[in-house]
XYZ file of C-alpha atoms in Angstrom:
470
model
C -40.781 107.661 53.704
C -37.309 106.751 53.249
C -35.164 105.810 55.556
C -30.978 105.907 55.205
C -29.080 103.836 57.318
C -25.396 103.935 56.774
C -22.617 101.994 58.059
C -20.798 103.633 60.613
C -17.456 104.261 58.781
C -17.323 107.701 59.582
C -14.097 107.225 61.566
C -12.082 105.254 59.438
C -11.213 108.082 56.757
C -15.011 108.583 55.527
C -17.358 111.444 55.856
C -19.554 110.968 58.369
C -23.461 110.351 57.488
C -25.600 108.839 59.659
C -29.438 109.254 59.565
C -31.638 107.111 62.051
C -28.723 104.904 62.570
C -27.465 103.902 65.885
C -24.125 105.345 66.613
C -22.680 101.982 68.232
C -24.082 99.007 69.896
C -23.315 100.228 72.987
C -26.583 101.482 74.832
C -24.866 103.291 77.261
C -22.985 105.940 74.666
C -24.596 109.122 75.591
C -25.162 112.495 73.063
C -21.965 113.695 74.500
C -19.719 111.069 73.628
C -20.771 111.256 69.794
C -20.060 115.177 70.180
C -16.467 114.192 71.972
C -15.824 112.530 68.732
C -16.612 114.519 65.819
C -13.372 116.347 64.903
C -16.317 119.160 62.949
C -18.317 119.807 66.221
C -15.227 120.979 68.486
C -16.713 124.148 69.025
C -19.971 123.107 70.026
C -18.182 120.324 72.306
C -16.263 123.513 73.651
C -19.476 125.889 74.062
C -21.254 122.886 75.832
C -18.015 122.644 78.797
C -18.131 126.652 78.367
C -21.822 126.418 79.980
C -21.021 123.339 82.511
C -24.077 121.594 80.618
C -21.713 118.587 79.820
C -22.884 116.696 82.590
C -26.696 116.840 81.151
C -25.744 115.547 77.964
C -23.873 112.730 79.449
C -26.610 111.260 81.375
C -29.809 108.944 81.426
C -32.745 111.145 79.331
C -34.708 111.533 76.520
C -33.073 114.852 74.505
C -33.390 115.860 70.958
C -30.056 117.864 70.474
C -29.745 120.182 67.268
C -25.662 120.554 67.057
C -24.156 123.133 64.567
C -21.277 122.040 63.298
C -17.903 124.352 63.477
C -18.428 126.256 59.913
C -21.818 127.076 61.513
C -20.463 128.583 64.168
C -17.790 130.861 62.247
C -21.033 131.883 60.333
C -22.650 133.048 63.530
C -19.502 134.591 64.853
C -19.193 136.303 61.646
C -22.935 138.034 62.070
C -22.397 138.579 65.301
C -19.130 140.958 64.788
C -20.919 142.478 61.862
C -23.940 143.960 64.510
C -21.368 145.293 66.243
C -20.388 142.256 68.935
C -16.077 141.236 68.047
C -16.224 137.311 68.382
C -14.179 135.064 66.987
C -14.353 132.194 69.575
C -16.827 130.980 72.411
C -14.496 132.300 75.122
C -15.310 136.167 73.497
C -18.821 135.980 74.853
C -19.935 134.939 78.453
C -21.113 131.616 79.651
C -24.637 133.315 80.283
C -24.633 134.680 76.646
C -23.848 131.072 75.150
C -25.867 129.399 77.691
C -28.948 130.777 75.663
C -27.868 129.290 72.313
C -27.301 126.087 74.126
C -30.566 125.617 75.373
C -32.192 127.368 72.335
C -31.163 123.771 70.408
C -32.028 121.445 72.558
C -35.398 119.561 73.574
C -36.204 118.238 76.371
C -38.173 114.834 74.978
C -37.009 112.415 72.214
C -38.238 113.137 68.710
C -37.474 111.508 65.206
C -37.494 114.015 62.731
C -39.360 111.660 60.368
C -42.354 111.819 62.458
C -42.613 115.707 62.138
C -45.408 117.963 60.709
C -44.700 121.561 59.134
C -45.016 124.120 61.737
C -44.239 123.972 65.522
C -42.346 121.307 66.910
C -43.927 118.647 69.131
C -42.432 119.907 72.257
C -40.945 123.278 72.952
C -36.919 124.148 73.735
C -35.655 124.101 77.099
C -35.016 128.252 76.510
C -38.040 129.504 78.379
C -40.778 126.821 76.656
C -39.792 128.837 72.980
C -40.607 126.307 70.077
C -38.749 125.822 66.733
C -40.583 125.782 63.613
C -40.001 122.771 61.035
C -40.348 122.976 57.696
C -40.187 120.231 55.579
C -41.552 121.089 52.442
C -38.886 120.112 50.178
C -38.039 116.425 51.665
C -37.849 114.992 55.849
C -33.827 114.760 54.224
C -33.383 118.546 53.999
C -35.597 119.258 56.819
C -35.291 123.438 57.762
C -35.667 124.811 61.222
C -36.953 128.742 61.698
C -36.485 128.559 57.956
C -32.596 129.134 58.302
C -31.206 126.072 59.489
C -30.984 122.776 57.610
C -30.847 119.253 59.552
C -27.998 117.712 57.331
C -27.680 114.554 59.362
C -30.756 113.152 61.228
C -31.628 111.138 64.102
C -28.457 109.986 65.319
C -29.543 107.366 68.162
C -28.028 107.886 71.334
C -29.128 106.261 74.541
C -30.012 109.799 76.276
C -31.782 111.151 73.175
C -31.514 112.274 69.003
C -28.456 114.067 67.662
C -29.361 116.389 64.269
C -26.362 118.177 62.589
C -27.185 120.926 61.622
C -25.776 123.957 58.923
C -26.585 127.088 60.888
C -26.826 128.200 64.669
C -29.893 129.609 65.822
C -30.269 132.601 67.309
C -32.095 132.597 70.824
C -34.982 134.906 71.145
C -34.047 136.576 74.637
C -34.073 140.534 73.333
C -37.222 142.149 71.968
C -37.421 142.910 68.217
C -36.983 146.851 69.734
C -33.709 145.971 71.811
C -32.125 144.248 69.023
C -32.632 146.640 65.938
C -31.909 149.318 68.156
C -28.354 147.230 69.058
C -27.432 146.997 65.672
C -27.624 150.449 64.891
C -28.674 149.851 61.360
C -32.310 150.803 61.609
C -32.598 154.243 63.305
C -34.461 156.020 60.877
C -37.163 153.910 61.236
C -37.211 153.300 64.672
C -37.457 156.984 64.843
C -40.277 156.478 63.087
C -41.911 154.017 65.322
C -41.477 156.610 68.130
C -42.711 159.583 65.798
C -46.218 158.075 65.416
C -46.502 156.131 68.892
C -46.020 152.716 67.303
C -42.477 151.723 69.657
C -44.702 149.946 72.003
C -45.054 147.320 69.323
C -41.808 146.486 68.968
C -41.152 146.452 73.071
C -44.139 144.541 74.405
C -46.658 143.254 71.975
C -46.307 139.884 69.895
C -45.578 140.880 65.944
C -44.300 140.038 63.009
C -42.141 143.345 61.163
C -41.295 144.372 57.955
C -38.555 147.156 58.023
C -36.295 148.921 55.876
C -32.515 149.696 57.291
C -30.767 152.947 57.016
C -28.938 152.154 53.994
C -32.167 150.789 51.857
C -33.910 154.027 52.787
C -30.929 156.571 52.285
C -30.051 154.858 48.548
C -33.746 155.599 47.746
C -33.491 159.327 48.951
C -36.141 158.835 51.146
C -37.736 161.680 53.143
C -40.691 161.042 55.570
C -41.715 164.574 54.982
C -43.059 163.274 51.440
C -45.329 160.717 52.606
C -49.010 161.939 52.990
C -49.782 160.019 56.479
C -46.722 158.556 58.070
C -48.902 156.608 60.728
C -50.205 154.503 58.178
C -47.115 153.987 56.689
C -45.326 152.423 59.360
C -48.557 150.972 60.491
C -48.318 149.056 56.989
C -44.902 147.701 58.606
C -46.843 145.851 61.518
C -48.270 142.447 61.594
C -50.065 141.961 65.640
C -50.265 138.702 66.938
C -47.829 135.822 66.477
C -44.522 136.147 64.991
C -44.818 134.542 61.304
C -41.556 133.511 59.530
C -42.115 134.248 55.713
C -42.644 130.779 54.489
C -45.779 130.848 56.820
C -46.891 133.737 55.320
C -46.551 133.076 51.404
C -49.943 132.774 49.435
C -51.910 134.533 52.275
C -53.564 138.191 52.623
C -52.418 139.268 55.801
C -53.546 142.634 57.740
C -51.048 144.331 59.108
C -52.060 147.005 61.982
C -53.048 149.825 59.125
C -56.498 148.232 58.525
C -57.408 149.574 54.796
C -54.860 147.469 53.188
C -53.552 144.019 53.152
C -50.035 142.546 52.464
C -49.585 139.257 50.094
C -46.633 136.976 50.322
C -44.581 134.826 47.711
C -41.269 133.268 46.950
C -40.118 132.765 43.289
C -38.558 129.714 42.188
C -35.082 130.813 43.804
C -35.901 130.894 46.680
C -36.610 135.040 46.860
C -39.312 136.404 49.008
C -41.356 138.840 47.902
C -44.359 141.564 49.046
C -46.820 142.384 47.485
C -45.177 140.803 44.459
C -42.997 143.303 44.091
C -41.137 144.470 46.944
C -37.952 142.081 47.643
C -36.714 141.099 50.826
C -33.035 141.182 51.683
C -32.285 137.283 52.218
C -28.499 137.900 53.155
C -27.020 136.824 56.084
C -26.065 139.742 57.511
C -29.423 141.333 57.712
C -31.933 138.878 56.301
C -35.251 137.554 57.028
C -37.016 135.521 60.065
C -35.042 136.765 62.812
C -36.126 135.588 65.910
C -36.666 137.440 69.039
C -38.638 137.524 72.620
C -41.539 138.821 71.286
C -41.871 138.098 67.557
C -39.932 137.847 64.112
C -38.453 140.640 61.982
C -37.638 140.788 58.017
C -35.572 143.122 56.852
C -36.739 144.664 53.142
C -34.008 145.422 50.672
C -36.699 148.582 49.139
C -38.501 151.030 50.498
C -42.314 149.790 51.344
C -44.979 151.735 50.126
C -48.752 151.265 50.685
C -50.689 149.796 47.847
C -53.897 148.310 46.863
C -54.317 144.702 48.316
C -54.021 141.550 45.708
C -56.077 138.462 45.999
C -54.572 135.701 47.927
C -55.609 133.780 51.143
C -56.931 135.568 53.828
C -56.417 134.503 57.250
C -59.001 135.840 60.017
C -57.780 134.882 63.529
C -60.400 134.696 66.214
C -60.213 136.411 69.554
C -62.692 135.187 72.720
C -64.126 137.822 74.709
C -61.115 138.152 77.672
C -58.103 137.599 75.039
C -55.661 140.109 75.745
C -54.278 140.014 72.402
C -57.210 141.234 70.833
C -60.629 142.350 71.135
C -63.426 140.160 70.375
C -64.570 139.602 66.714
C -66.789 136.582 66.459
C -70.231 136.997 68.161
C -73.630 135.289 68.573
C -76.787 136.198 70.143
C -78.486 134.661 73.681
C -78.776 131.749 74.599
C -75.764 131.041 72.960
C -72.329 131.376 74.012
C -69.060 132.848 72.397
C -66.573 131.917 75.230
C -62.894 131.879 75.966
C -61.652 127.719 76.286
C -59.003 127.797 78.464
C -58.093 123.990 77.701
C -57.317 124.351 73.922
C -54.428 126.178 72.661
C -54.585 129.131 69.865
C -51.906 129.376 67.407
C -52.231 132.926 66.372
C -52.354 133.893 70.414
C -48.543 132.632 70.835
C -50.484 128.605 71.618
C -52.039 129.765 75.086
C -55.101 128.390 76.504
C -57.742 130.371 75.456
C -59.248 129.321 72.099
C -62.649 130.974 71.336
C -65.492 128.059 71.978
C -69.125 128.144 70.265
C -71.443 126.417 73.082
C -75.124 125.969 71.350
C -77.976 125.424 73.539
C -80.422 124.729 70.298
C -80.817 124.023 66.935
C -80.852 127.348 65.128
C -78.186 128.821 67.238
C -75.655 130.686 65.194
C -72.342 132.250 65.652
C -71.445 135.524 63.094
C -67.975 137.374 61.967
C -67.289 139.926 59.679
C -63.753 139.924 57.470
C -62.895 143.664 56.546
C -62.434 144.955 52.950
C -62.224 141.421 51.012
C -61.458 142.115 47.164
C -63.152 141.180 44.450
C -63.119 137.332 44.148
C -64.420 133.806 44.720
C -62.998 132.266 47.577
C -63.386 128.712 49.962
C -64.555 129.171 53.173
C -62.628 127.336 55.622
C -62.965 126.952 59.489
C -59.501 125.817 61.241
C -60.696 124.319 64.536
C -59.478 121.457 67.041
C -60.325 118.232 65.857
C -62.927 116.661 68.455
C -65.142 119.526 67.245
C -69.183 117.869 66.944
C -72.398 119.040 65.561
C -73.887 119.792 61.912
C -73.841 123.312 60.072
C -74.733 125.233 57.463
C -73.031 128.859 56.347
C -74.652 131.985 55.207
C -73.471 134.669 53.067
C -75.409 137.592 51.930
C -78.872 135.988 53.030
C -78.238 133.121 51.305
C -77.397 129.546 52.320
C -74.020 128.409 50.841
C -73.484 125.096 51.906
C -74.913 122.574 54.440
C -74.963 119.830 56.068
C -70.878 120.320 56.443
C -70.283 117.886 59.652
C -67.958 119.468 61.602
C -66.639 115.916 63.162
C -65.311 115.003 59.338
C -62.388 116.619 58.771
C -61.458 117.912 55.354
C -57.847 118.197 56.227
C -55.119 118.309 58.782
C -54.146 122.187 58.719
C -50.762 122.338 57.179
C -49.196 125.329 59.878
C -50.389 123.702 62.551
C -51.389 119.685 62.606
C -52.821 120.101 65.905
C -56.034 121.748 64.255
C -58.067 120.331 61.327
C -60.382 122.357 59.384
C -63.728 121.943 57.235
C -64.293 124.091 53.625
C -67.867 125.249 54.462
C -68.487 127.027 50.969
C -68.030 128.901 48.362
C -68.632 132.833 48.148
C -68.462 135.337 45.495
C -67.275 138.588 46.465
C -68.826 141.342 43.599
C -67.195 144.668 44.810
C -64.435 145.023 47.363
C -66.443 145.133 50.624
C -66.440 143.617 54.203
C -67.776 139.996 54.533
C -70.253 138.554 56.860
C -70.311 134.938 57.799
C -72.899 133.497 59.421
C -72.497 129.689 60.885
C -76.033 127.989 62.033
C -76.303 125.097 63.882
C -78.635 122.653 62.304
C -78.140 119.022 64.229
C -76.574 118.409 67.684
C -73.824 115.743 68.024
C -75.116 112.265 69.113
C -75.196 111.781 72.844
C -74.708 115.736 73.848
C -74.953 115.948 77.570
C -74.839 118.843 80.360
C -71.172 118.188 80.991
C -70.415 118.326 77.436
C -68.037 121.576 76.572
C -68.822 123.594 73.398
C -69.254 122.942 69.846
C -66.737 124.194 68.329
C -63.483 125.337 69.212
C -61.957 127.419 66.832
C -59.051 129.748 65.832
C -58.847 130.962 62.130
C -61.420 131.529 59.409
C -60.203 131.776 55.882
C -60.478 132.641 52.388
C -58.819 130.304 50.198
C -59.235 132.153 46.417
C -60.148 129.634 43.455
């Protein structure tokens, strides 16, 4: 991993670039004094004394600030007026409404960006415990946040915490996906829609990802509802339950949306454009765009008008509900004396990271846990189980009667799971799938871990099953 450090000449006439450098020797220069400096973060330095949070950032703690810079902020300001809010400046907006974007960018605990893993950060933001996603695919240099916002200079050491400039302001997730198409006004038709088939509770209180067309996409196609044979399942098609994804968590997966019969696939070509289903292309622009954040889940807007069609093969990602999940029912199962169990000391990813991970608790060698993934196409695929590391005990996996692999020790990781490096997973076969179908799984338990005791919790605790394609 390399590591810049630059001498601190920013001042004297150069651009300023500092990454994991100190900004002076002084210990006791705080995050605000490096903002109070920076003729390119004035308005940021300007929102902070807007919110009376410029006492925080001058004393003793351990922050992680993101800081847009001032072009950043004339970019939001600019999407803001064009969904209908006039703002030009800080003072157009009230301290409550900036307070949000304030606390949206900062963390309360020191972290180096170099030490980061693709998904989640470590610790959440100050706004209401919401977490930022990291990607850093491409290099820890050109590190992206919620996929939108690039860290251009990193780990500025100050003695309350990290300063990272960054290219874009985020926007805070305090409306619901519902409150803030309907705000725009640029999405009625389909959020007529919604309410036509008795899918608006989706968009108000449940956690989802959505794919939706605005007014204008659907008018310049001619589109008329009254031509589509079942208009439930067409804007159930639009409606991924559970966790919000952002799109680069979603390329090179199968994911079901709430329509059951077919799945959606995800790519991105070599510019950078997002695609479903191969085919349909996502509007990237700034204006509308993709991965917006809000209360209760992400939206992308789609630059064509969707229609449903026949699912291609790609990775498909089963999340696992415990019995007593209220965000959804119960799909993995096993029979007495054997317990399938909600683990309300583990989090679950795909159930917005709450305590209540499903747990496998065998009482005996033979003991078995089941699941069935609907309509799978034709294909060979990996099985892999994503599960918390700490996980003990042997298995083998069954498949059509047949014994796939065993053996697979479920304390030897095969991998850290790359959305989420606070799970690992095991590949515990390889199936053949002859004719588009539903898939059982079967997982039997063939050796205890060493030293199991009464006390001791479960045997595995896991969130996702899925099938990789080879």
């Amino acid at each position: 991993m390399l590591i810049i450090t630059l001498m601190l000449l920013a001042f004297q006439g150069c651009k300023p670039e500092f990454s994991d450098a100190r900004f002076d020797d002084n210990d006791e220069l705080q995050i605000m004094d490096y903002v109070d400096k920076r003729e390119d973060l004035t308005t940021y330095k300007e929102l902070v004394d807007y919110v009376k949070k410029r006492n925080l950032l001058k004393t003793a703690g351990t922050y992680t600030a993101f800081v847009p810079t001032n072009t950043a902020f004339q970019n939001l300001f600019a999407r803001l007026s064009a969904n209908g809010d006039k703002v030009s400046s800080i003072k157009d907006k009230s301290p409550e409404f900036w307070l949000n974007y304030f606390s949206y960018h900062l963390l309360d605990k020191k972290i180096n960006t170099n030490t980061l893993e693709p998904g989640p950060m470590p610790a959440p933001t100050v706004l209401t415990n919401k977490y930022l996603i990291a990607d850093i695919r491409e290099s820890y240099s050109s590190i992206k946040l919620n996929n939108f916002s690039t860290i251009k200079e990193t780990n500025i050491e100050m003695s309350n915490g990290y300063v990272n400039i960054v290219d874009e302001v985020l926007s805070p997730p305090v409306q619901t996906i519902y409150e803030t198409l309907a705000k725009t006004g640029k999405y009625n038709i389909m959020l007529g829609i919604f309410e036509e088939t008795g899918l608006t509770k989706y968009l108000k209180d449940s956690t989802i990802t959505l794919i939706i067309e605005r007014d204008e996409v659907l008018q310049r196609n001619n589109f008329n509802k009254n031509s589509i044979e079942n208009l439930a399942n067409w804007a159930a098609y639009h409606i991924i339950p559970d966790s919000g994804y952002f799109l680069n968590q979603l390329t090179k997966q199968r994911i079901y949306p709430i329509y059951k019969k077919d799945a959606l696939s995800f790519n991105v070509d070599s510019k950078g454009q997002y695609f479903m289903n191969s085919t349909y292309k996502f509007d990237q622009s700034l204006e509308y765009g993709i991965d917006r954040v809000n209360s209760n889940g992400i939206y992308h807007s789609i630059d064509v008008v969707v229609d449903i069609v026949e699912a291609l093969p790609a990775t498909i990602r089963y999340n696992l509900y415990p019995p007593g999940s209220n965000y959804g029912e119960q799909n993995v199962f096993t029979e007495s004396p054997a317990k399938i169990v909600l683990n309300n000391g583990t989090q679950s990813y795909h159930q917005n990271k709450e305590l209540k991970i499903v747990a496998f608790d065998a009482q005996q060698v033979g003991d078995y846990f089941y699941l069935t993934i609907p309509d799978v196409p034709i294909g060979r695929y990996n099985i892999r189980v994503v599960h918390r590391a700490g996980t003990r005990g042997k298995f083998l996996t069954i498949y059509n009667g047949a014994i796939v692999k065993d053996n697979i020790d479920m304390a030897k990781t095969d991998g850290t799971w790359a959305d989420y490096n606070y799970y690992i997973y095991n590949n515990c076969g390889v199936i053949s799938v002859e004719n588009r179908s539903d898939v059982k799984l079967t997982f039997a338990l063939t050796a205890f871990a060493t030293g199991k005791v009464g006390s001791y919790c479960c045997d595995v605790l896991m969130d996702a099953i899925e099938l990789i394609p080879e």
